[in-house]
Short mmCIF file of C-alpha atoms in Angstrom, two decimals:
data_model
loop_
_atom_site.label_atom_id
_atom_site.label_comp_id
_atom_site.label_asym_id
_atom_site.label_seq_id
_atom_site.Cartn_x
_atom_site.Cartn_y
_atom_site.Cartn_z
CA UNK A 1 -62.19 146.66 49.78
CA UNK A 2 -59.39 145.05 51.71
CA UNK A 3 -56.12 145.89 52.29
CA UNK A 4 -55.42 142.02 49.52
CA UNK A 5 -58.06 142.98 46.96
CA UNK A 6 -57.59 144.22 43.46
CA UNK A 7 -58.93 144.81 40.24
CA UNK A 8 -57.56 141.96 37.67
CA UNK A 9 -57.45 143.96 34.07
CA UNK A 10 -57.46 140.86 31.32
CA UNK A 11 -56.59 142.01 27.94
CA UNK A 12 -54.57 140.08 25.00
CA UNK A 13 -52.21 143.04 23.93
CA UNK A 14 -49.22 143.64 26.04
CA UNK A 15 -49.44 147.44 25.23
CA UNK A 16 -53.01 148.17 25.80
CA UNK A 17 -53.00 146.12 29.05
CA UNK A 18 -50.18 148.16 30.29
CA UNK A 19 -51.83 151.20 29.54
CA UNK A 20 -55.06 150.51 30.63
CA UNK A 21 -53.57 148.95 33.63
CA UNK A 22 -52.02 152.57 34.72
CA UNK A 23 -55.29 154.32 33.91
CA UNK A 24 -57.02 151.72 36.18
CA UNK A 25 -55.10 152.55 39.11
CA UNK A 26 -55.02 155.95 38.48
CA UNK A 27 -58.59 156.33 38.99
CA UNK A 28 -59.42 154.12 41.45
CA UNK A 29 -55.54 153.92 43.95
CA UNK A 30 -56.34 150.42 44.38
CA UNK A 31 -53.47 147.54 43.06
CA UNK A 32 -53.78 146.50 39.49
CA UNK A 33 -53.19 142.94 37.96
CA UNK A 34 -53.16 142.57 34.44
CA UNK A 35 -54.00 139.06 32.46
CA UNK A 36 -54.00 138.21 29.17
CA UNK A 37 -56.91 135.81 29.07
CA UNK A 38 -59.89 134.63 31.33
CA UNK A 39 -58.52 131.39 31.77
CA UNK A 40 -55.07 132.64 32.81
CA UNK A 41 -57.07 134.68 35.54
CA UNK A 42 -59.02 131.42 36.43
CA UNK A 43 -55.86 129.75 37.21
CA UNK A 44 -54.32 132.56 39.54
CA UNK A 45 -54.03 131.82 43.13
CA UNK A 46 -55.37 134.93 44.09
CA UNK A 47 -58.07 135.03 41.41
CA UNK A 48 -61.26 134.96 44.47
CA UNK A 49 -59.52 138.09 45.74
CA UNK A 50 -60.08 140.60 42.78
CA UNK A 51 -62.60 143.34 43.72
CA UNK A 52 -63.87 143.00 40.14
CA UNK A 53 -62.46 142.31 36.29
CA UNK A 54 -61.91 144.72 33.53
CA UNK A 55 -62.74 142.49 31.03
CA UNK A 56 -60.96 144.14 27.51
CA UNK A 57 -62.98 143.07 24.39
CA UNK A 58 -62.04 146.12 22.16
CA UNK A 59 -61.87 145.40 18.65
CA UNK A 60 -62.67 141.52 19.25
CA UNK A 61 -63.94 139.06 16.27
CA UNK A 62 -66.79 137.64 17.32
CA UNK A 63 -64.49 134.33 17.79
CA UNK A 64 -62.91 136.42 20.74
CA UNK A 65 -66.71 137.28 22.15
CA UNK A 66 -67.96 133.54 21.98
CA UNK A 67 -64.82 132.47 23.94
CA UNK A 68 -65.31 134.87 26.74
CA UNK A 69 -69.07 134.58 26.74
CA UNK A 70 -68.76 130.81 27.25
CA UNK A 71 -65.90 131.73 30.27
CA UNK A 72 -68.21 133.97 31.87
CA UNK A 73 -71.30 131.13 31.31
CA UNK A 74 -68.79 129.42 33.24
CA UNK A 75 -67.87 131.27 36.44
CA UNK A 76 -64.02 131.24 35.08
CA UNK A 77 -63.19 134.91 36.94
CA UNK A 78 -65.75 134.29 39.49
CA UNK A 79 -65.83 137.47 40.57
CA UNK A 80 -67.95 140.63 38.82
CA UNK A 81 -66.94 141.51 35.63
CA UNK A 82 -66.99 144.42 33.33
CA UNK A 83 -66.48 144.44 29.64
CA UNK A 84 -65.17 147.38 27.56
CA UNK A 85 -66.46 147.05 24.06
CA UNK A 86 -65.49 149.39 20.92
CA UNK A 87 -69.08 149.99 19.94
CA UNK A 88 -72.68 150.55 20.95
CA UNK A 89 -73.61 147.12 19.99
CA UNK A 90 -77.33 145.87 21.13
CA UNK A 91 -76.81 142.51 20.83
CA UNK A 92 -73.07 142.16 22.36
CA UNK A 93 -74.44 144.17 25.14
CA UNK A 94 -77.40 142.00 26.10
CA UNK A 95 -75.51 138.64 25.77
CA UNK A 96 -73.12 139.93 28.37
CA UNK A 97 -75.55 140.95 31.20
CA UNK A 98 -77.42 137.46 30.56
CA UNK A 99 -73.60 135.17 30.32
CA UNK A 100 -72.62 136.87 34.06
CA UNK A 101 -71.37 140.45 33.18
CA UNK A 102 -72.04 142.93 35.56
CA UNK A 103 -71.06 146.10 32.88
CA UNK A 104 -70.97 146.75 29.63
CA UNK A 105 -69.42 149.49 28.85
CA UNK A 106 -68.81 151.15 25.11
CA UNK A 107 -65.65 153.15 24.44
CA UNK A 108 -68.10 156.10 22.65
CA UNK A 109 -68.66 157.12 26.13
CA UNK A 110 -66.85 159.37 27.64
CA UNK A 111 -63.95 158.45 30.25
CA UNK A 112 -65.82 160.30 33.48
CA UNK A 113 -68.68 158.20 32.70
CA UNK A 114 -67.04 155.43 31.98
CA UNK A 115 -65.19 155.22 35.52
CA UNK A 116 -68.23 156.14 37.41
CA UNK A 117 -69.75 152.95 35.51
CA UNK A 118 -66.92 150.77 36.43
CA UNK A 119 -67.15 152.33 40.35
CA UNK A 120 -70.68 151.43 40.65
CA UNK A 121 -70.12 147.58 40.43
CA UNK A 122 -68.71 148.35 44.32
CA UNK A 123 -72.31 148.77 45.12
CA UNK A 124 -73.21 145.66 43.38
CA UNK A 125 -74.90 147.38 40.46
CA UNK A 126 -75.47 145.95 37.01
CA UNK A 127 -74.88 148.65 34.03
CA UNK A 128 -75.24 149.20 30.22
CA UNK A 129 -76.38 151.70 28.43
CA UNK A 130 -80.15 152.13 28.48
CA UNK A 131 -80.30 151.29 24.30
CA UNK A 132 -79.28 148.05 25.30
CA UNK A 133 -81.52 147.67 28.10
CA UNK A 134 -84.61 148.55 26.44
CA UNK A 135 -84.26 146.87 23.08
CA UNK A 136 -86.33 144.57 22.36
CA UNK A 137 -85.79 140.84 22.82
CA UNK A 138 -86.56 137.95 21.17
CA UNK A 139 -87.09 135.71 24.11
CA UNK A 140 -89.57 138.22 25.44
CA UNK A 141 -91.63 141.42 25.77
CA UNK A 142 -89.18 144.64 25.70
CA UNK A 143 -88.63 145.91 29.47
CA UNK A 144 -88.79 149.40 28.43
CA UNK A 145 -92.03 150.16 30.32
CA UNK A 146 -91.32 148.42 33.31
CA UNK A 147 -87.61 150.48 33.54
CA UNK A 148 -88.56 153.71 31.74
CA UNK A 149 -87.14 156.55 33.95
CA UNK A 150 -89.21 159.22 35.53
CA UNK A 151 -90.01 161.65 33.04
CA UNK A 152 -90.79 160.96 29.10
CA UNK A 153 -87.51 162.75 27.31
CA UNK A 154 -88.31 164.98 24.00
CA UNK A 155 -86.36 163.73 20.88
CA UNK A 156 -84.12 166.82 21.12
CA UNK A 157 -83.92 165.94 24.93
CA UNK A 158 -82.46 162.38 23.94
CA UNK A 159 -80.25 163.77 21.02
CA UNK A 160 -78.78 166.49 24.15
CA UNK A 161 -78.50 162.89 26.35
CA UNK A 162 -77.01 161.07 23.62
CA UNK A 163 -73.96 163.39 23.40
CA UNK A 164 -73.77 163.83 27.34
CA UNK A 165 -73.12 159.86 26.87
CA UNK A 166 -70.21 160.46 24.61
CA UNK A 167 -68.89 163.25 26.96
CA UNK A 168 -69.32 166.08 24.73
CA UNK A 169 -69.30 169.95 26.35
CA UNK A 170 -72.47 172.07 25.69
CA UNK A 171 -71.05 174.10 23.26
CA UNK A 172 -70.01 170.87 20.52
CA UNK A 173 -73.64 169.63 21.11
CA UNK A 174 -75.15 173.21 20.10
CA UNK A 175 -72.90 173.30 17.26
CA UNK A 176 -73.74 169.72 16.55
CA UNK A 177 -77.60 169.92 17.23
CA UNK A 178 -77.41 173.05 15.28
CA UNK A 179 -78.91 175.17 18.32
CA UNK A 180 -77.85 177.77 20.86
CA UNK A 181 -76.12 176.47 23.63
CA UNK A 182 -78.41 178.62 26.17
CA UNK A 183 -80.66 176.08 24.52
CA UNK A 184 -78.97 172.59 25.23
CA UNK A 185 -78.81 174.28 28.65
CA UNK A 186 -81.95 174.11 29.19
CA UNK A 187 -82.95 170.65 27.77
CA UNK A 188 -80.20 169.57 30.24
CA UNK A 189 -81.86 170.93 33.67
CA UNK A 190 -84.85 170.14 32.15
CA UNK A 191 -83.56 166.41 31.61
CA UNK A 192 -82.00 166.60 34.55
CA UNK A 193 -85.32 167.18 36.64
CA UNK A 194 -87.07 164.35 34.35
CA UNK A 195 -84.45 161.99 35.74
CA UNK A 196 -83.91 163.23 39.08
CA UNK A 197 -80.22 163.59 38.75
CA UNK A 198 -77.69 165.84 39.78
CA UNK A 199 -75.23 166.00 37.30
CA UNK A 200 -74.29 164.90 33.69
CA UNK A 201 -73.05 161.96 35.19
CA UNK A 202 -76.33 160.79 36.51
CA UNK A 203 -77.93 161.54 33.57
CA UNK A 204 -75.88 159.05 31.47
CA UNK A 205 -76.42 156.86 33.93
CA UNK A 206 -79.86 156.76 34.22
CA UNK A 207 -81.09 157.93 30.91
#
């Protein structure tokens, strides 16, 4: 990024805007300008300069959603854009990857994989959780085969992945699996391998 970039935050509540606005620049030490709309970011000057949008839809009606859908059918930030959304929600998820979204990003994630998902638009990657990905569509066939990661993951493998995803320790998924946690040790290299990652963040990532 350059030295007149930044990442433009747009959320409607003064509060959470500041706050998330801090935690933004704490983890990525680059300037952070806060909005309280798409249109008010439209309108900025330096809009074309933003290194991508935080887009805040947590807790939104589905009023809210429509609005910013149609702004991002639009081009109004016209730069990349990432939503944060409260919940794992299929449908939410795949209407913002086709409107323009770049990320779509649930708060039942944990917050190391959540910044690692916001990084990766740098790269000019497009993220959301694989559920979303693979489900199946009604204006076509389900990608799932076409995208399917190396490896075919066990139902206890997905259920140790699942809680990876919400940034849960070893130890609270044995207890929550009902297992050993030597066990969910294993199902994670094992995953890991399947995947070819090299860490639990990889593995949200790419299961």
């Amino acid at each position: 990024m350059t030295a007149d970039t930044f990442v433009a935050l747009v959320e409607s509540r003064l509060f959470l805007r500041e706050c998330m606005g801090r935690s933004i620049h704490s983890a990525f030490s680059v300037p952070v300008v806060t909005f309280s709309s798409l249109s008010e970011l439209g309108e900025h000057p330096r809009a074309a300069s933003a290194a991508l949008v935080v887009l805040s839809l947590i807790e939104a009606s589905r009023e809210a959603w429509a609005s910013a859908l149609k702004d991002l059918a639009e081009g109004v930030s016209r730069r990349p854009v990432v939503i944060l959304a409260s919940t794992n929600d299929v449908e939410l998820a795949r209407a913002a990857i086709r409107h323009g979204a770049k990320r779509y990003i649930p708060l039942t994630m944990g917050l190391d994989i959540a910044v690692e998902a916001i990084r990766f638009v740098l790269v000019g990657g497009t993220y959301a959780p694989s559920d979303h990905l693979f489900a199946a569509d009604s204006l076509g066939p389900s990608p799932q085969k076409a995208l399917q990661p190396v490896g075919v993951l066990t139902v206890r493998e997905q259920s140790v992945v699942r809680g990876i995803k919400e940034g849960k320790s070893n130890k609270v998924i044995a207890y929550e699996l009902n297992m050993c946690e030597s066990t969910v040790k294993v199902h994670v290299s094992n995953v890991m391998k399947k995947l070819k990652a090299k860490n639990r963040t990889e593995v949200a990532m790419k299961a």
